Amino acid sequence: MTNKQGSIVCVGLGMVLGAHLAPLSRKFIEEADVVFMGVTNVLAEQWLQSMNENTISLQPFYQEGKDRRISYQQMVDAMLGEVRKDKKVVGAFYGHPGVFAWAPHKVIEKAKEEGFHGHMEPGISAEDCLYSDMGIDPGEYGISHYEASQFIRHTRNIDQAAYLILWQIGFVGDLALSSFQTEGHHRQLLMDVLLQSYPPEHRVAIYESATLPTEKPSIKWIPLSQFSNVKVEHHSTMVIPPNETRQIDGVIQEKLQNLLRAKKLNKNG
Ligand SMILES: C[S@@+](CC[C@H](N)C(=O)[O-])C[C@H]1O[C@@H](n2cnc3c(N)ncnc32)[C@H](O)[C@@H]1O
């Protein structure tokens, strides 16, 4: 047990402004001594300020040309600085605070190491909206998720009988982690990697969820071979449907049948 009073709670605001915030997360925001705002637009910041007047924007830590790893570390340091003053700190991030987001996980880990309280409250992520908007159930075929730059830099065994979802395609291949948008030839590289597994005519979707209650989601279907020519935003996500049918593993199937038979025999005898 610790006597330290400082705490950090990272909460998720969801994707649609004002519509996805869970009551528990709202309570943490309202009762915080200071709220760090990890949101990408002024409207969302104003909404947070209407719930708590002591807010600090994390946006100034980002700059075009600045390594994002430095920005993330500075965000962690800024939040921890307030925790160490024994304040109740909230990090409010759009979507789910723990989905493709380094700083919220790190600040909680560090705070706990130093004996403070830290935890995360989930939020509705882009992934959750994608399942609703595109009518996909992850349980049907299975889904692999990758960060796009990581996906092309490492060799992978793609399961083509499952969905493949790639995040951060708008800045794929930015080795310096310092750009908000990469050029067409970076996207060409991603396309070339995918074309090693999928045929050029395979249809893929560029997905953007709504972020305002008045907006509709955007789902653009294109043949994979067109990917390097289409406009991709920093908030776009790529959805690649299965290209193969699932194959039954005959050996496992037989073992399962044997188990079933044995169970029936036990029951009857
Ligand atoms: C740094 S991650 C943050 C994800 C966020 N924490 C969440 O819970 O969805 C940014 C990536 O999330 C995805 N993303 C963010 N906003 C999105 C949106 N409105 N529609 C679809 N994907 C989105 C994109 O792949 C984008 O590059």
Tab-separated table of C-alpha atoms and ligand atoms in Angstrom:
chain	number	residue	atom	x	y	z
A	1	MET	CA	0.000	0.000	0.000
A	2	THR	CA	1.074	3.555	-0.637
A	3	ASN	CA	0.303	6.842	1.112
A	4	LYS	CA	0.825	8.842	-2.034
A	5	GLN	CA	-2.226	10.867	-3.041
A	6	GLY	CA	-1.396	11.501	-6.696
A	7	SER	CA	-3.148	9.447	-9.339
A	8	ILE	CA	-3.514	9.135	-13.069
A	9	VAL	CA	-6.549	7.765	-14.863
A	10	CYS	CA	-6.492	7.581	-18.653
A	11	VAL	CA	-10.007	7.633	-20.045
A	12	GLY	CA	-11.368	7.073	-23.542
A	13	LEU	CA	-13.699	9.665	-25.055
A	14	GLY	CA	-14.842	7.482	-27.936
A	15	MET	CA	-14.880	8.566	-31.561
A	16	VAL	CA	-18.059	10.666	-31.874
A	17	LEU	CA	-17.802	13.991	-30.093
A	18	GLY	CA	-20.044	14.095	-27.030
A	19	ALA	CA	-21.781	10.798	-27.822
A	20	HIS	CA	-19.499	7.985	-26.666
A	21	LEU	CA	-18.273	9.021	-23.222
A	22	ALA	CA	-19.064	6.487	-20.480
A	23	PRO	CA	-20.573	7.914	-17.238
A	24	LEU	CA	-17.653	6.612	-15.147
A	25	SER	CA	-15.089	8.321	-17.391
A	26	ARG	CA	-17.108	11.542	-17.299
A	27	LYS	CA	-17.028	11.401	-13.502
A	28	PHE	CA	-13.228	11.042	-13.502
A	29	ILE	CA	-12.974	14.046	-15.827
A	30	GLU	CA	-15.322	16.196	-13.731
A	31	GLU	CA	-13.560	15.357	-10.459
A	32	ALA	CA	-9.960	15.672	-11.672
A	33	ASP	CA	-7.587	18.395	-10.454
A	34	VAL	CA	-6.237	18.607	-13.990
A	35	VAL	CA	-7.272	17.052	-17.304
A	36	PHE	CA	-4.739	16.527	-20.096
A	37	MET	CA	-6.518	16.594	-23.446
A	38	GLY	CA	-5.393	14.064	-26.057
A	39	VAL	CA	-7.865	15.055	-28.730
A	40	THR	CA	-7.300	16.260	-32.268
A	41	ASN	CA	-9.667	19.197	-32.634
A	42	VAL	CA	-10.687	22.398	-30.899
A	43	LEU	CA	-14.357	21.393	-30.568
A	44	ALA	CA	-13.385	18.320	-28.540
A	45	GLU	CA	-11.127	20.481	-26.354
A	46	GLN	CA	-13.981	22.933	-25.741
A	47	TRP	CA	-16.264	20.044	-24.801
A	48	LEU	CA	-13.695	18.805	-22.245
A	49	GLN	CA	-13.312	22.345	-20.885
A	50	SER	CA	-17.085	22.422	-20.317
A	51	MET	CA	-16.658	19.444	-17.954
A	52	ASN	CA	-13.547	20.689	-16.155
A	53	GLU	CA	-11.955	24.128	-16.366
A	54	ASN	CA	-8.466	22.898	-15.468
A	55	THR	CA	-7.325	21.463	-18.751
A	56	ILE	CA	-4.002	21.228	-20.568
A	57	SER	CA	-3.828	20.392	-24.275
A	58	LEU	CA	-1.341	17.742	-25.386
A	59	GLN	CA	-1.475	19.000	-28.983
A	60	PRO	CA	1.436	21.507	-28.666
A	61	PHE	CA	3.774	18.544	-28.083
A	62	TYR	CA	3.216	17.471	-31.707
A	63	GLN	CA	5.087	19.317	-34.441
A	64	GLU	CA	5.672	18.457	-38.094
A	65	GLY	CA	9.289	17.283	-38.360
A	66	LYS	CA	9.564	16.379	-34.648
A	67	ASP	CA	10.093	12.725	-33.729
A	68	ARG	CA	6.791	11.535	-32.246
A	69	ARG	CA	8.682	9.421	-29.700
A	70	ILE	CA	9.986	12.665	-28.174
A	71	SER	CA	6.457	14.137	-28.174
A	72	TYR	CA	5.038	11.043	-26.450
A	73	GLN	CA	7.771	11.039	-23.799
A	74	GLN	CA	7.137	14.753	-23.136
A	75	MET	CA	3.410	14.031	-22.705
A	76	VAL	CA	4.201	11.284	-20.190
A	77	ASP	CA	6.585	13.616	-18.312
A	78	ALA	CA	3.997	16.433	-18.251
A	79	MET	CA	1.249	14.171	-16.850
A	80	LEU	CA	3.606	12.530	-14.336
A	81	GLY	CA	4.783	15.957	-13.178
A	82	GLU	CA	1.239	16.734	-11.989
A	83	VAL	CA	0.794	13.273	-10.422
A	84	ARG	CA	3.990	13.861	-8.397
A	85	LYS	CA	2.385	17.053	-7.016
A	86	ASP	CA	-0.211	14.688	-5.501
A	87	LYS	CA	-2.923	15.780	-7.913
A	88	LYS	CA	-5.786	13.728	-9.318
A	89	VAL	CA	-4.786	13.703	-12.972
A	90	VAL	CA	-6.839	12.531	-15.928
A	91	GLY	CA	-5.519	11.891	-19.433
A	92	ALA	CA	-8.530	12.110	-21.752
A	93	PHE	CA	-7.817	10.590	-25.143
A	94	TYR	CA	-10.097	10.165	-28.154
A	95	GLY	CA	-11.193	6.605	-28.939
A	96	HIS	CA	-9.846	4.003	-26.519
A	97	PRO	CA	-6.825	5.347	-24.600
A	98	GLY	CA	-4.996	2.046	-24.880
A	99	VAL	CA	-5.511	1.290	-28.583
A	100	PHE	CA	-2.520	2.230	-30.753
A	101	ALA	CA	-1.530	4.797	-28.139
A	102	TRP	CA	1.816	4.642	-26.319
A	103	ALA	CA	1.657	7.544	-23.842
A	104	PRO	CA	-1.439	6.442	-21.847
A	105	HIS	CA	0.016	2.974	-21.197
A	106	LYS	CA	3.421	4.431	-20.327
A	107	VAL	CA	2.207	7.100	-17.912
A	108	ILE	CA	0.161	4.521	-15.974
A	109	GLU	CA	3.104	2.108	-15.852
A	110	LYS	CA	5.487	4.835	-14.618
A	111	ALA	CA	3.036	6.213	-12.060
A	112	LYS	CA	2.527	2.746	-10.579
A	113	GLU	CA	6.289	2.143	-10.467
A	114	GLU	CA	6.580	5.321	-8.385
A	115	GLY	CA	3.852	4.154	-5.987
A	116	PHE	CA	0.974	6.260	-7.318
A	117	HIS	CA	-2.409	4.966	-8.372
A	118	GLY	CA	-2.874	4.518	-12.109
A	119	HIS	CA	-5.483	2.842	-14.254
A	120	MET	CA	-7.236	3.001	-17.608
A	121	GLU	CA	-10.910	3.329	-18.458
A	122	PRO	CA	-11.802	1.928	-21.893
A	123	GLY	CA	-13.449	3.923	-24.643
A	124	ILE	CA	-15.092	3.234	-27.988
A	125	SER	CA	-12.240	2.935	-30.481
A	126	ALA	CA	-12.087	3.288	-34.261
A	127	GLU	CA	-12.087	-0.516	-34.298
A	128	ASP	CA	-15.431	-0.671	-32.466
A	129	CYS	CA	-16.990	1.831	-34.891
A	130	LEU	CA	-15.580	-0.103	-37.830
A	131	TYR	CA	-17.335	-3.301	-36.706
A	132	SER	CA	-20.652	-1.431	-36.496
A	133	ASP	CA	-20.303	0.613	-39.683
A	134	MET	CA	-18.945	-2.181	-41.875
A	135	GLY	CA	-21.038	-5.003	-40.403
A	136	ILE	CA	-18.009	-7.086	-39.428
A	137	ASP	CA	-18.037	-9.576	-36.551
A	138	PRO	CA	-14.428	-10.344	-35.576
A	139	GLY	CA	-15.541	-13.799	-34.443
A	140	GLU	CA	-16.647	-14.869	-37.906
A	141	TYR	CA	-13.318	-15.176	-39.751
A	142	GLY	CA	-10.865	-13.740	-37.240
A	143	ILE	CA	-8.944	-10.473	-37.673
A	144	SER	CA	-5.276	-9.497	-37.583
A	145	HIS	CA	-4.499	-5.886	-36.678
A	146	TYR	CA	-1.174	-4.201	-37.406
A	147	GLU	CA	0.285	-0.739	-37.340
A	148	ALA	CA	1.013	-0.148	-41.062
A	149	SER	CA	4.716	0.824	-40.751
A	150	GLN	CA	5.427	-2.123	-38.481
A	151	PHE	CA	3.534	-4.358	-40.868
A	152	ILE	CA	5.790	-3.543	-43.833
A	153	ARG	CA	9.043	-3.536	-41.822
A	154	HIS	CA	8.650	-7.049	-40.447
A	155	THR	CA	8.147	-10.300	-42.300
A	156	ARG	CA	4.683	-11.690	-41.603
A	157	ASN	CA	2.686	-14.785	-42.285
A	158	ILE	CA	-0.602	-13.237	-43.384
A	159	ASP	CA	-3.649	-15.358	-42.641
A	160	GLN	CA	-5.600	-14.716	-45.827
A	161	ALA	CA	-8.643	-16.545	-44.510
A	162	ALA	CA	-9.083	-13.774	-41.922
A	163	TYR	CA	-9.550	-10.002	-42.163
A	164	LEU	CA	-6.433	-7.850	-42.084
A	165	ILE	CA	-6.766	-4.350	-40.621
A	166	LEU	CA	-3.956	-1.813	-40.973
A	167	TRP	CA	-3.772	1.295	-38.789
A	168	GLN	CA	-1.938	4.549	-39.464
A	169	ILE	CA	-1.787	4.017	-43.232
A	170	GLY	CA	-1.703	7.811	-43.691
A	171	PHE	CA	1.888	7.938	-42.433
A	172	VAL	CA	3.025	4.449	-43.356
A	173	GLY	CA	6.789	4.069	-43.682
A	174	ASP	CA	7.715	7.266	-41.831
A	175	LEU	CA	10.910	5.880	-40.307
A	176	ALA	CA	11.743	9.175	-38.583
A	177	LEU	CA	8.263	9.196	-36.964
A	178	SER	CA	8.135	12.897	-37.668
A	179	SER	CA	5.512	13.324	-40.411
A	180	PHE	CA	1.745	13.741	-40.278
A	181	GLN	CA	1.394	12.377	-43.821
A	182	THR	CA	3.674	10.298	-46.043
A	183	GLU	CA	3.859	10.443	-49.849
A	184	GLY	CA	2.430	8.147	-52.512
A	185	HIS	CA	5.668	6.156	-52.848
A	186	HIS	CA	5.391	5.090	-49.196
A	187	ARG	CA	1.880	3.841	-49.902
A	188	GLN	CA	3.249	2.140	-53.016
A	189	LEU	CA	5.609	0.177	-50.725
A	190	LEU	CA	2.692	-0.958	-48.553
A	191	MET	CA	0.757	-1.896	-51.684
A	192	ASP	CA	3.740	-3.891	-53.019
A	193	VAL	CA	3.942	-5.824	-49.740
A	194	LEU	CA	0.222	-6.615	-49.899
A	195	LEU	CA	0.437	-7.586	-53.576
A	196	GLN	CA	2.854	-10.350	-52.616
A	197	SER	CA	-0.133	-12.043	-50.947
A	198	TYR	CA	-3.312	-10.627	-52.499
A	199	PRO	CA	-4.318	-10.285	-56.177
A	200	PRO	CA	-4.394	-6.697	-57.612
A	201	GLU	CA	-8.186	-6.829	-58.066
A	202	HIS	CA	-8.804	-7.779	-54.400
A	203	ARG	CA	-11.142	-5.134	-52.985
A	204	VAL	CA	-10.030	-3.277	-49.887
A	205	ALA	CA	-11.730	-0.495	-47.928
A	206	ILE	CA	-10.367	2.827	-46.677
A	207	TYR	CA	-12.427	3.508	-43.573
A	208	GLU	CA	-13.014	6.694	-41.575
A	209	SER	CA	-15.561	6.675	-38.762
A	210	ALA	CA	-17.808	9.641	-38.054
A	211	THR	CA	-16.373	11.994	-35.448
A	212	LEU	CA	-19.392	14.328	-35.122
A	213	PRO	CA	-22.983	13.201	-34.459
A	214	THR	CA	-23.995	14.893	-37.750
A	215	GLU	CA	-21.423	13.009	-39.842
A	216	LYS	CA	-21.643	9.663	-41.646
A	217	PRO	CA	-18.757	7.197	-41.749
A	218	SER	CA	-16.738	7.026	-44.959
A	219	ILE	CA	-16.075	3.586	-46.488
A	220	LYS	CA	-14.276	3.679	-49.855
A	221	TRP	CA	-13.902	0.355	-51.642
A	222	ILE	CA	-11.076	0.157	-54.191
A	223	PRO	CA	-9.111	-2.609	-55.920
A	224	LEU	CA	-5.840	-3.091	-54.023
A	225	SER	CA	-3.898	-2.006	-57.140
A	226	GLN	CA	-5.429	1.509	-56.796
A	227	PHE	CA	-4.246	2.051	-53.233
A	228	SER	CA	-1.222	4.205	-54.058
A	229	ASN	CA	-3.462	6.587	-56.072
A	230	VAL	CA	-6.181	7.317	-53.500
A	231	LYS	CA	-6.255	10.054	-50.901
A	232	VAL	CA	-5.532	8.720	-47.442
A	233	GLU	CA	-5.934	10.771	-44.270
A	234	HIS	CA	-3.972	10.482	-41.033
A	235	HIS	CA	-7.164	9.035	-39.482
A	236	SER	CA	-7.804	6.455	-42.239
A	237	THR	CA	-7.755	2.723	-41.512
A	238	MET	CA	-7.458	0.010	-44.154
A	239	VAL	CA	-9.662	-3.067	-44.139
A	240	ILE	CA	-8.649	-6.077	-46.223
A	241	PRO	CA	-11.319	-8.799	-46.339
A	242	PRO	CA	-10.412	-12.511	-46.481
A	243	ASN	CA	-9.142	-13.807	-49.807
A	244	GLU	CA	-9.258	-17.528	-49.013
A	245	THR	CA	-11.750	-19.893	-47.456
A	246	ARG	CA	-10.861	-21.368	-44.092
A	247	GLN	CA	-9.373	-24.858	-44.242
A	248	ILE	CA	-10.390	-27.440	-41.656
A	249	ASP	CA	-7.393	-29.018	-39.880
A	250	GLY	CA	-8.185	-32.714	-40.461
A	251	VAL	CA	-6.018	-34.007	-37.598
A	252	ILE	CA	-7.588	-31.726	-34.988
A	253	GLN	CA	-11.035	-32.398	-36.404
A	254	GLU	CA	-10.519	-36.158	-35.935
A	255	LYS	CA	-9.235	-35.650	-32.376
A	256	LEU	CA	-12.291	-33.555	-31.559
A	257	GLN	CA	-14.589	-36.242	-33.004
A	258	ASN	CA	-12.816	-38.864	-30.837
A	259	LEU	CA	-13.292	-36.705	-27.732
A	260	LEU	CA	-16.973	-36.332	-28.573
A	261	ARG	CA	-17.349	-40.096	-29.087
A	262	ALA	CA	-15.549	-40.808	-25.769
A	263	LYS	CA	-17.831	-38.365	-23.956
A	264	LYS	CA	-20.934	-40.050	-25.388
A	265	LEU	CA	-19.626	-43.510	-24.449
A	266	ASN	CA	-18.927	-42.367	-20.863
A	267	LYS	CA	-22.384	-40.904	-20.610
A	268	ASN	CA	-24.079	-44.064	-21.914
A	269	GLY	CA	-21.951	-46.626	-20.179
B	1	LIG	C1	-2.767	6.855	-32.835
B	1	LIG	S1	-4.053	5.793	-33.396
B	1	LIG	C2	-5.291	6.154	-32.211
B	1	LIG	C3	-6.439	5.186	-32.195
B	1	LIG	C4	-7.440	5.485	-31.086
B	1	LIG	N1	-6.793	5.389	-29.790
B	1	LIG	C5	-8.654	4.558	-31.111
B	1	LIG	O1	-9.046	4.076	-30.034
B	1	LIG	O2	-9.224	4.323	-32.180
B	1	LIG	C6	-4.517	6.639	-34.861
B	1	LIG	C7	-5.064	5.669	-35.923
B	1	LIG	O3	-6.354	5.230	-35.511
B	1	LIG	C8	-7.195	5.088	-36.636
B	1	LIG	N2	-8.245	6.099	-36.567
B	1	LIG	C9	-8.256	7.233	-35.840
B	1	LIG	N3	-9.383	7.931	-36.058
B	1	LIG	C10	-10.104	7.204	-36.945
B	1	LIG	C11	-11.351	7.381	-37.583
B	1	LIG	N4	-12.103	8.468	-37.339
B	1	LIG	N5	-11.776	6.434	-38.439
B	1	LIG	C12	-11.038	5.328	-38.697
B	1	LIG	N6	-9.846	5.114	-38.140
B	1	LIG	C13	-9.386	6.036	-37.268
B	1	LIG	C14	-6.319	5.361	-37.873
B	1	LIG	O4	-5.750	4.130	-38.307
B	1	LIG	C15	-5.286	6.285	-37.287
B	1	LIG	O5	-4.117	6.338	-38.075
